[in-house]
Short mmCIF file of C-alpha atoms in Angstrom, two decimals:
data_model
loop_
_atom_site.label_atom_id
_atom_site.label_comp_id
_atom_site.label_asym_id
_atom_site.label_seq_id
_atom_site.Cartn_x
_atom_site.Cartn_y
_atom_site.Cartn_z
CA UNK A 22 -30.42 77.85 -11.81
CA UNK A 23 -32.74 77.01 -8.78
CA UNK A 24 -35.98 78.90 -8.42
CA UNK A 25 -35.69 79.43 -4.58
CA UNK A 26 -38.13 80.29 -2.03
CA UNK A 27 -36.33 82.46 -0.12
CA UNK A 28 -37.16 82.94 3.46
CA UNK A 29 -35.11 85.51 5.91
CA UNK A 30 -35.50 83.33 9.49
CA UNK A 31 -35.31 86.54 11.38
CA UNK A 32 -37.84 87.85 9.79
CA UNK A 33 -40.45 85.59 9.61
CA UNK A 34 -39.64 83.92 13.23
CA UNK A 35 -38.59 87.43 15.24
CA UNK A 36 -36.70 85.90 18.68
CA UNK A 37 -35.23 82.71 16.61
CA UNK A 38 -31.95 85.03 15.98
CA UNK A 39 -31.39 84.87 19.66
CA UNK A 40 -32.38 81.75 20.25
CA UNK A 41 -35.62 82.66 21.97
CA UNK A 42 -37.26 79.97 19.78
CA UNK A 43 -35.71 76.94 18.72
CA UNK A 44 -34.35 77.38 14.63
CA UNK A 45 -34.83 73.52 13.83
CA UNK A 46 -38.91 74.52 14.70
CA UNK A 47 -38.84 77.25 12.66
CA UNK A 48 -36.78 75.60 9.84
CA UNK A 49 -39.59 73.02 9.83
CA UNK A 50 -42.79 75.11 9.34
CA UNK A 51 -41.22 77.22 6.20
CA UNK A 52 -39.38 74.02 4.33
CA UNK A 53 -40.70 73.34 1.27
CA UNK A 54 -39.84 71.88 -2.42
CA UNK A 55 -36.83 74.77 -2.74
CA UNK A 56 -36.36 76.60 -0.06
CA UNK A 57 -33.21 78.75 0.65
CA UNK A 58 -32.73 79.89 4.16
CA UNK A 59 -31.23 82.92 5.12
CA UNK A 60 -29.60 83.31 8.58
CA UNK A 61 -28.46 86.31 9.46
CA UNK A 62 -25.96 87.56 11.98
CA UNK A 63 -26.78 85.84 15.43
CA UNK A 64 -26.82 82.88 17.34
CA UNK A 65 -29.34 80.29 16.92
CA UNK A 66 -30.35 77.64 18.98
CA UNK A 67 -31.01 73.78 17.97
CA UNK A 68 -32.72 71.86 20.45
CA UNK A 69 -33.52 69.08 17.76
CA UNK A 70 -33.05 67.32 14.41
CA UNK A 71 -33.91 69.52 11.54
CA UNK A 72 -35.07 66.32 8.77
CA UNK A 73 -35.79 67.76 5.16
CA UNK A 74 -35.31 64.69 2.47
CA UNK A 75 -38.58 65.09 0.47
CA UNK A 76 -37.34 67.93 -1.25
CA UNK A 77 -35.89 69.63 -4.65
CA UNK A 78 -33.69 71.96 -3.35
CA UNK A 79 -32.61 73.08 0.34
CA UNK A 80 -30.00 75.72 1.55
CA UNK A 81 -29.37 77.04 4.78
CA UNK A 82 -26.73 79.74 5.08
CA UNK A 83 -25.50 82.40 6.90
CA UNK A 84 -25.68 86.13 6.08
CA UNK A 85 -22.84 86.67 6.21
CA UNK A 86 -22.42 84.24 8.91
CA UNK A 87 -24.53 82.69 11.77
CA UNK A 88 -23.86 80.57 14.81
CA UNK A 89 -25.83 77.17 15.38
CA UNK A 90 -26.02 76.53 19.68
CA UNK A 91 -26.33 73.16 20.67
CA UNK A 92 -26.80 72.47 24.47
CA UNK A 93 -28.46 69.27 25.14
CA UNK A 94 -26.64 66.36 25.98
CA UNK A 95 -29.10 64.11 24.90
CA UNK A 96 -29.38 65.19 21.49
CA UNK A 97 -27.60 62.90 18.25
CA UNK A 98 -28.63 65.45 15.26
CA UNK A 99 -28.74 68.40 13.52
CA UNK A 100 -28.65 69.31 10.04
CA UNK A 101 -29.95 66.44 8.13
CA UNK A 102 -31.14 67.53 4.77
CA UNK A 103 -31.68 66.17 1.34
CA UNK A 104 -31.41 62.02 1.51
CA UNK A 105 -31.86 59.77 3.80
CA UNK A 106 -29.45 57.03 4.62
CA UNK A 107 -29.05 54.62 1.08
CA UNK A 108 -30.36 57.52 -1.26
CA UNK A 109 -30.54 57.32 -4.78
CA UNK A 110 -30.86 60.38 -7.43
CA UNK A 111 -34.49 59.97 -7.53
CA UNK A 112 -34.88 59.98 -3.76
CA UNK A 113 -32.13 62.76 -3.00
CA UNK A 114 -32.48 66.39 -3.77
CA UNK A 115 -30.86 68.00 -6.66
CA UNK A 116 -29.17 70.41 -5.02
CA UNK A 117 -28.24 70.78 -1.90
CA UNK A 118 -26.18 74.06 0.13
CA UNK A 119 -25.16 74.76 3.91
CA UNK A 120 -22.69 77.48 4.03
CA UNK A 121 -21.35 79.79 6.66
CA UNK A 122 -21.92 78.27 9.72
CA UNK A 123 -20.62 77.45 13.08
CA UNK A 124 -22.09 74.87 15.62
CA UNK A 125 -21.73 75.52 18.59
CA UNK A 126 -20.86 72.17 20.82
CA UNK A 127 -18.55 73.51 23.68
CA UNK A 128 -21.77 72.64 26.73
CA UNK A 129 -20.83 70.09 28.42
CA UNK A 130 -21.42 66.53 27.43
CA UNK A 131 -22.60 67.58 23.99
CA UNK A 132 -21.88 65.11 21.46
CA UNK A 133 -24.58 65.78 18.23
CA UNK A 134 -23.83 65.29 14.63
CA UNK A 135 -23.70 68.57 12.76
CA UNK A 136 -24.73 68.01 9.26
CA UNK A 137 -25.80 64.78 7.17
CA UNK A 138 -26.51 65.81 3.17
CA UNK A 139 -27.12 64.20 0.44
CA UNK A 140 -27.91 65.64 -3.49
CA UNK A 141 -27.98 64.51 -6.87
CA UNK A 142 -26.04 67.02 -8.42
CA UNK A 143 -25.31 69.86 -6.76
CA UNK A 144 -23.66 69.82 -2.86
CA UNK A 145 -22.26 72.53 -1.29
CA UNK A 146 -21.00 72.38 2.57
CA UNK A 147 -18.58 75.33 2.39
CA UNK A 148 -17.31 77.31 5.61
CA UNK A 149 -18.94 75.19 8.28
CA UNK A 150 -17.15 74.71 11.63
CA UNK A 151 -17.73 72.70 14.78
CA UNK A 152 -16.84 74.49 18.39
CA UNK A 153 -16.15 72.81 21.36
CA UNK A 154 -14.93 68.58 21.87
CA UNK A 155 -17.27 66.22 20.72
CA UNK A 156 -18.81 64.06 23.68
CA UNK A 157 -19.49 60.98 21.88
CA UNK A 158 -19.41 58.57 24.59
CA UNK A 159 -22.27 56.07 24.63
CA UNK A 160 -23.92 57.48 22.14
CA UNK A 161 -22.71 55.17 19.00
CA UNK A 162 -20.43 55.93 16.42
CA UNK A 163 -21.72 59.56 15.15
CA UNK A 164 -20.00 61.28 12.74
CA UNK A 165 -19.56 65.11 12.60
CA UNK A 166 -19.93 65.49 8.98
CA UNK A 167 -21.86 62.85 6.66
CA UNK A 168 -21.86 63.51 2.83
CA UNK A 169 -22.42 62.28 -0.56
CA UNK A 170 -23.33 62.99 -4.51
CA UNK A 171 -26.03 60.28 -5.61
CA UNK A 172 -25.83 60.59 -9.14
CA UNK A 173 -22.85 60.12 -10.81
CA UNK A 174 -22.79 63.17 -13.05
CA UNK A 175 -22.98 64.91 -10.15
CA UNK A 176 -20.63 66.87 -7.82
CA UNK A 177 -20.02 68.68 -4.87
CA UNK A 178 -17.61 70.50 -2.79
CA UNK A 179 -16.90 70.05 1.18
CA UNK A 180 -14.77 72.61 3.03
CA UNK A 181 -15.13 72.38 7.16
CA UNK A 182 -12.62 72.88 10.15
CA UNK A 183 -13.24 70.63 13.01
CA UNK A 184 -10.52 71.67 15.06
CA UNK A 185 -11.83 69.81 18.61
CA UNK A 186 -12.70 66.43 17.47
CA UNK A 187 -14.08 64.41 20.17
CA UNK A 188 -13.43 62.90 23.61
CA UNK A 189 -12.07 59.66 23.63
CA UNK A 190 -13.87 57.25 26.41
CA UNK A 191 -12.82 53.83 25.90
CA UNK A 192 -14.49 52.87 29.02
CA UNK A 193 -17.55 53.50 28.02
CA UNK A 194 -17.28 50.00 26.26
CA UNK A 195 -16.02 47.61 28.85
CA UNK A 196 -16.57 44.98 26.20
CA UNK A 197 -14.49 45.80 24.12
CA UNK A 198 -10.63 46.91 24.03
CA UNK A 199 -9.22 49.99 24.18
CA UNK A 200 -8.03 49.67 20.54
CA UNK A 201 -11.38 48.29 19.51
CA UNK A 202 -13.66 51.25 20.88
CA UNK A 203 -12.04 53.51 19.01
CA UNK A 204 -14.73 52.29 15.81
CA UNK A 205 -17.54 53.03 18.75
CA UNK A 206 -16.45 57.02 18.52
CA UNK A 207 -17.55 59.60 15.91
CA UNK A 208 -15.69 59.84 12.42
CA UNK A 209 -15.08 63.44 11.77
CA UNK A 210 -15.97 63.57 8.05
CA UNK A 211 -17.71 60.56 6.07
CA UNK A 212 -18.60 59.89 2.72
CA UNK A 213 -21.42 57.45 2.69
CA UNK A 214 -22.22 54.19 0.81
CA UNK A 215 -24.86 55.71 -1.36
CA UNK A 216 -21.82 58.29 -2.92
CA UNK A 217 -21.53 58.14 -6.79
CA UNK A 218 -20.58 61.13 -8.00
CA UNK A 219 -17.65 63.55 -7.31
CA UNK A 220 -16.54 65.32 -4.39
CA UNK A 221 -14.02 67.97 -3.36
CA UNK A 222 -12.90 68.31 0.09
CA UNK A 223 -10.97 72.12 -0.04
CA UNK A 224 -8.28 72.65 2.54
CA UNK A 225 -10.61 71.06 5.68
CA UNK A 226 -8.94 71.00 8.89
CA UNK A 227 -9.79 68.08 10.87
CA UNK A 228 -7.98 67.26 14.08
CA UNK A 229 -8.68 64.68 17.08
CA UNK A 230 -11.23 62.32 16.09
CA UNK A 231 -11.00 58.55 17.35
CA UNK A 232 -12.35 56.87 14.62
CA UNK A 233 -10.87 58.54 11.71
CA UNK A 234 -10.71 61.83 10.39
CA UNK A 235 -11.51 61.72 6.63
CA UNK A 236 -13.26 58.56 6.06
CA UNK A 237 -13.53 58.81 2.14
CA UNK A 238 -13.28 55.69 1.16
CA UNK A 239 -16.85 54.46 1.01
CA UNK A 240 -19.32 54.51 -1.90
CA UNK A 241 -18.27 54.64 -5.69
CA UNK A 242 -17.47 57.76 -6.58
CA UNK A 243 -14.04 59.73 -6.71
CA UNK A 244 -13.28 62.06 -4.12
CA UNK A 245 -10.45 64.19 -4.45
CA UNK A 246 -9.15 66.21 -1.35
CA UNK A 247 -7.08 69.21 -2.28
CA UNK A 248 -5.08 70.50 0.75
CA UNK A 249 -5.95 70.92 4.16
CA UNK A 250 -4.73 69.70 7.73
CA UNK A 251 -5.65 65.90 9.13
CA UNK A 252 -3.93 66.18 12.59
CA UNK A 253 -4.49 63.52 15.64
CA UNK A 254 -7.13 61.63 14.14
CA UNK A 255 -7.98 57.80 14.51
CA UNK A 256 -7.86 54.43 12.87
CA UNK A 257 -6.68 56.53 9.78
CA UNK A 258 -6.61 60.62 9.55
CA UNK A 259 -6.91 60.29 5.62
CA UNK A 260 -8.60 56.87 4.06
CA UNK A 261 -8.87 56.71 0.47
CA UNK A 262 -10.51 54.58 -1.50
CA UNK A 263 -10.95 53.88 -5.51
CA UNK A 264 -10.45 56.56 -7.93
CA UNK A 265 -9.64 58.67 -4.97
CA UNK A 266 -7.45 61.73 -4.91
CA UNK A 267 -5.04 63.53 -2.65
CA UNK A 268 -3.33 66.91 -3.18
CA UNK A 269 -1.13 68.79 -1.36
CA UNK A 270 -2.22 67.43 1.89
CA UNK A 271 -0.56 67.79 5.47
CA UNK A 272 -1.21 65.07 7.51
CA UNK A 273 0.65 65.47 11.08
CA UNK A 274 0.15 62.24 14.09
CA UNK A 275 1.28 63.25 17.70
CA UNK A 276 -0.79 61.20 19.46
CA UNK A 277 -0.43 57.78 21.21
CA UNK A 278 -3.74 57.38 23.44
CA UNK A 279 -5.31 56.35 20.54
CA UNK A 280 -3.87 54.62 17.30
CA UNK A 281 -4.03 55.86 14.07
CA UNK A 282 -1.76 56.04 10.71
CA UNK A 283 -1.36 58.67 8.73
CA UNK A 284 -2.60 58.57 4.85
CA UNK A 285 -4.28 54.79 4.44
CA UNK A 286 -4.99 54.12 0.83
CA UNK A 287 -7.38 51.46 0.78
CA UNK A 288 -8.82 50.40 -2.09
CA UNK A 289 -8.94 50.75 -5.87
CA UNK A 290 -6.73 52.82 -7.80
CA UNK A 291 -5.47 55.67 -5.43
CA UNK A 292 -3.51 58.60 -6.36
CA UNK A 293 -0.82 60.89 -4.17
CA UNK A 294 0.59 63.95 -5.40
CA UNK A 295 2.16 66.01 -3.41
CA UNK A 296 1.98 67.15 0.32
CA UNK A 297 3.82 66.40 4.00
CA UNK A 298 3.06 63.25 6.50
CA UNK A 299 5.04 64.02 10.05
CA UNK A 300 5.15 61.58 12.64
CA UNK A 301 6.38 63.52 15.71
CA UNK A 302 4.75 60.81 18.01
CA UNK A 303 2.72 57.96 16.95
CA UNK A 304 2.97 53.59 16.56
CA UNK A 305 1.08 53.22 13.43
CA UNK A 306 2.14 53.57 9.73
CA UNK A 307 2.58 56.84 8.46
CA UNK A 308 1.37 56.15 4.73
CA UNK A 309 0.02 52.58 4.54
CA UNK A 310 -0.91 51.04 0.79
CA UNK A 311 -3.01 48.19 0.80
CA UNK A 312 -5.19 49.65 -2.40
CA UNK A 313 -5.34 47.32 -5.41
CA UNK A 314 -3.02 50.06 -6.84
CA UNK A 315 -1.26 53.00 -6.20
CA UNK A 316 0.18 56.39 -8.01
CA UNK A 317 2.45 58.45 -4.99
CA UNK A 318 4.17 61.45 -6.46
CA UNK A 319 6.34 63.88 -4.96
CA UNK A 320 5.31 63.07 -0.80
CA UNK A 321 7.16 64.17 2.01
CA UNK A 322 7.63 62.31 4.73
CA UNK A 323 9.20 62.79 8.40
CA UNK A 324 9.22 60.08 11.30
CA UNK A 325 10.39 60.60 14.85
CA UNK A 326 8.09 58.39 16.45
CA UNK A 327 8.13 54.26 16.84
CA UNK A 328 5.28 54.18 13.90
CA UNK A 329 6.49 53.04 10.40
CA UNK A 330 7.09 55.57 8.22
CA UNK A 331 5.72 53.61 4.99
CA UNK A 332 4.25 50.08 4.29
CA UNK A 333 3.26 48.71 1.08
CA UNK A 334 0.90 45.75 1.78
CA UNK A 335 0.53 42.82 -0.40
CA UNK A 336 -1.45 42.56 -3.11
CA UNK A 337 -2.41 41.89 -7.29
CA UNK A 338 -2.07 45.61 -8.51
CA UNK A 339 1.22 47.81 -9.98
CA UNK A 340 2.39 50.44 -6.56
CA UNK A 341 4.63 53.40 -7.97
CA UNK A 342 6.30 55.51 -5.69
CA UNK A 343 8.02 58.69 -7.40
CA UNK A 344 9.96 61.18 -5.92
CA UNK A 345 8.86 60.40 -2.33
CA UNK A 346 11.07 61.65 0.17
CA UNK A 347 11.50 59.96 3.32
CA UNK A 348 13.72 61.45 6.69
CA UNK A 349 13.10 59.01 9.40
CA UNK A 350 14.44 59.28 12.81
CA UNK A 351 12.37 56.56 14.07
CA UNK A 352 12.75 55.13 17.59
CA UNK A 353 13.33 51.09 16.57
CA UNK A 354 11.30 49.88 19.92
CA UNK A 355 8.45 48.89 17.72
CA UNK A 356 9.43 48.10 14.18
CA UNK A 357 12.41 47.19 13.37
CA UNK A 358 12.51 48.91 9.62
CA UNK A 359 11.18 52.04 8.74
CA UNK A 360 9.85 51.18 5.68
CA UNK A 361 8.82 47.80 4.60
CA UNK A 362 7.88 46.79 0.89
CA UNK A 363 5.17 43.55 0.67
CA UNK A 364 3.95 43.94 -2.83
CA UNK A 365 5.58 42.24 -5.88
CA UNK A 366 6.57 44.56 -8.70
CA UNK A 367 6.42 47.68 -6.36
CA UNK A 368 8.18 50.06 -7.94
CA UNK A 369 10.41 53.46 -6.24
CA UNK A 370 11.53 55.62 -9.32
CA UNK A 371 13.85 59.57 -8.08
CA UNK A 372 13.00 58.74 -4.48
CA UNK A 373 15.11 59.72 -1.12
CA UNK A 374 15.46 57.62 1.82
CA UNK A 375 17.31 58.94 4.40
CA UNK A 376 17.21 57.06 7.89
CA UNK A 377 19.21 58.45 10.69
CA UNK A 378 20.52 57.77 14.41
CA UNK A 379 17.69 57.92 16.50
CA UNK A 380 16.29 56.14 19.75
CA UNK A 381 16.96 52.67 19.79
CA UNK A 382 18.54 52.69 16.19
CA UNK A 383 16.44 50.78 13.78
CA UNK A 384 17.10 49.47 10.25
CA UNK A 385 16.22 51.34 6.99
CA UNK A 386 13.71 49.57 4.61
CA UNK A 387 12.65 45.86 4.59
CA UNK A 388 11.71 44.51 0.52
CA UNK A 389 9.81 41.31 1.31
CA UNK A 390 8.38 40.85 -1.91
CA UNK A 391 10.22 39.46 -5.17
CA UNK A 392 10.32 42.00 -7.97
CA UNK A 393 10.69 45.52 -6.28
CA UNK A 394 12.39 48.26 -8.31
CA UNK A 395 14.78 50.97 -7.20
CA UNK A 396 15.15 53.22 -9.90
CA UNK A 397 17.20 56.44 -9.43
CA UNK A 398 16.90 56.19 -5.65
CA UNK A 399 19.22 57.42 -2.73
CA UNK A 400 19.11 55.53 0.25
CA UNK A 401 21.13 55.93 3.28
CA UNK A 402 21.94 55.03 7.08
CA UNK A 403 23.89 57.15 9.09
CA UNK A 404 24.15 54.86 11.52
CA UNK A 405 27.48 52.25 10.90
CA UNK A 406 25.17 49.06 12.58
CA UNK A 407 22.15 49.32 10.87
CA UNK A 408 21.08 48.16 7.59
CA UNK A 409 20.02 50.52 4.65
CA UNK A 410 18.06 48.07 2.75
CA UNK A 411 17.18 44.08 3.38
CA UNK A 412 16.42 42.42 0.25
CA UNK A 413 14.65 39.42 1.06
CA UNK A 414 12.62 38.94 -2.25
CA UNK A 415 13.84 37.16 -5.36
CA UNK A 416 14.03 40.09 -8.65
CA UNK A 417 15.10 42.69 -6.98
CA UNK A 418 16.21 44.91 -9.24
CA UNK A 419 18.42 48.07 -8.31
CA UNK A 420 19.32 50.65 -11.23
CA UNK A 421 20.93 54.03 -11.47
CA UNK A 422 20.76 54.40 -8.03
CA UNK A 423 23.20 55.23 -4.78
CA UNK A 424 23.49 53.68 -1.52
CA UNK A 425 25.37 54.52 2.09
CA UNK A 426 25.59 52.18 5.18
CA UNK A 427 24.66 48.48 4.43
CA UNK A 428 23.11 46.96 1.59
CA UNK A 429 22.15 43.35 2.88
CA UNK A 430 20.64 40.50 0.60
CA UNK A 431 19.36 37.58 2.40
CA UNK A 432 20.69 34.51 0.78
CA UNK A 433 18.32 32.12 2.16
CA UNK A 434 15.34 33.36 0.69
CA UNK A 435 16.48 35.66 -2.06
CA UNK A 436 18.53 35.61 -5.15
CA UNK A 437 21.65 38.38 -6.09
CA UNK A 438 19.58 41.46 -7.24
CA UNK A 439 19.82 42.70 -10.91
CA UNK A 440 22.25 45.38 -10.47
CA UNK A 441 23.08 48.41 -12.81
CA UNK A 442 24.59 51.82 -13.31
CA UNK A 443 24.67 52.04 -8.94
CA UNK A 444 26.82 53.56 -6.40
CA UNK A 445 27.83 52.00 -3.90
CA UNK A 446 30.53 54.04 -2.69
CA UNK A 447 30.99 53.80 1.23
CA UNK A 448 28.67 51.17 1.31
CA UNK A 449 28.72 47.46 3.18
CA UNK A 450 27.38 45.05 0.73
CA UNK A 451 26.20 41.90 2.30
CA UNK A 452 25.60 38.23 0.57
CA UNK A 453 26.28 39.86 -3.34
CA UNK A 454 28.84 41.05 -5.18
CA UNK A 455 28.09 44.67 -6.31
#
């Protein structure tokens, strides 16, 4: 257990609690090796960047909650406590706590960072929230929330709502592209490089942030994100990266000002059990795999928009999908398949895919790569001139499992699939003999 130095703010800085004196000043002359601040009920304001790396121990938390103002424009930080960018254990603090806390951003033109932390073994950012849109513009690529464990016996637990996100002001960078800017706006919640041990991200609600919501991918330790809404958010609401884990998520994209896909498992060995993806309104993929493997259990997933609803990329490692469920609606304008399958040996065991008449029909799901694997899956098309399933890879193998509309196999660049045990009642089988 830490032996704290506990210091009330109010009390030892009387006018701080109503911002009559800046809280980052007073935070300054009372840090020490462990201190634990106490903020009670009030509204505080930051008019600067409150640094405290050298340090055992830091906490700052509200009692029972407190309110953190920021008003000037100018300003890129706030809470930036216990490791500096490329930390290690030894230069981190062991523990590290900010809970109960709301910045306050809604001024206009605002645009700071809330909190940057770093510990060892012990981090804590529980009930912290961000007010008002993020005015990011021109001021580099900022993120909201920056966090990591440095030692890899170490762990931690994130829970935030970021509800507002941030403007989006792609003409602030005439030299770049539209699309391309989007990497020039804030992230709303990043795990850094210098992450090795374990964190939890607890039912976060991030929404609206250009250049991604969740950006968990970096560093080398697992970080498993249990629940929680990723809504609007850029380049990717949720990226993953190795030994990564997601449960129960919702991830919703109705937004097209900005691209962004849904769930992006990028690299490593990623797991999925679990939670909803819907695409009301979007043109990127809904869960994109390019990871160097993949475990997806029991996701939901609902496309109306022109985005596509799942892509497996190519690549070395084993892809299981099990018990996915897929509805899509999807306006064809963009993509012509709602699905597409790029990985050899991918592998779709008790799944449902159900494409339907929508806008611009468009076909059902594309397997490029040789050696896919239906096993036990339903897939149908209720539309009569649209394809259920291309095969256009060689050892394709279909078992136990039931098919409407068309089943087409491309004879010019793929072999008759292995078939067994399959229905393929009501069903238009193209270039093989069922």
């Amino acid at each position: 257990m830490t032996d704290w130095n506990v210091v009330n703010v109010a009390e030892v800085a009387p006018g701080v609690q109503n911002a009559e004196k800046p809280l980052n000043r007073v935070l300054s002359e009372h840090a020490g090796a462990r201190t634990k601040f106490v903020l009670p009920e009030g509204r505080y304001h930051l008019d600067g960047r409150f640094e405290h790396n050298d340090c055992k121990a830091i906490a700052i938390m509200g009692d029972p909650h407190a309110t953190l103002v920021v008003t000037d424009p100018g300003q890129q930080y706030g809470l930036d406590v216990g490791g500096g960018w490329g930390a290690n254990p030894e230069t981190s603090a062991e523990s590290v706590e900010v809970r109960n806390l709301t910045f306050d951003m809604t001024a206009e033109g605002v645009g700071s960072q809330a909190v940057s932390a770093r510990a060892s073994h012990d981090l804590r950012l529980e009930n912290v929230a961000i007010e008002g849109e993020c005015a990011s513009a021109g001021k580099g690529a900022l993120g909201a929330i920056y966090a990591a464990v440095t030692h890899p016996d170490g762990s931690g637990t994130v829970s935030v709502s970021l509800p507002d996100g941030c403007d989006f002001r792609p003409d602030t960078y005439p030299d770049q592209s539209a699309v391309d800017s989007q990497t020039s706006h804030p992230i709303g919640v990043s795990v850094t490089d210098d992450h090795r041990g374990e964190l939890t991200f607890r039912d976060c609600h991030v929404e609206g942030w250009v250049n991604n919501g969740g950006y968990l991918a970096g560093g080398d330790g697992p970080c498993i994100v249990d629940g929680g809404l990723w809504k609007d958010n850029g380049n990717a609401n949720l990226r993953l990266g190795d030994g990564d884990v997601a449960r129960d998520v919702r991830i919703e994209m109705d937004e097209t000002e900005y691209t962004g896909c849904g769930l992006w498992l990028q690299d490593g060995n990623v797991q999925v059990s679990d939670g909803e993806i819907w695409l009301p309104n979007c043109d990127n993929d809904g869960l994109r795999v390019s990871s160097e493997s993949a475990r997806v259990h029991d996701l939901k997933i609902d496309c109306k928009s022109s985005s596509r609803a799942l892509k497996v990329n190519d690549g070395d490692g084993s892809v299981l999908l099990d018990g996915v469920e897929l509805d899509d609606w999807g306006d064809g304008s963009k993509h012509a398949y709602g699905a597409e399958i790029w990985r050899e040996g991918t592998t779709l065991r008790n799944c449902r895919l159900a494409f339907h008449s929508g806008e611009e029909n468009r076909n059902g799901i594309n397997l490029v790569a040789p050696g896919i694997v239906f096993d036990g899956v339903t897939a149908i098309h209720d539309a009569a001139d649209r394809t259920t399933v291309l095969v256009k890879g060689d050892g394709v193998e279909l078992r136990n499992s039931t098919f409407r509309g068309r089943v087409d196999v491309d004879r010019k660049n793929a072999a008759s699939p292995r078939i067994e045990g399959n229905d393929f009642i009501d069903c238009d089988c193209v270039g093989f003999d069922p």
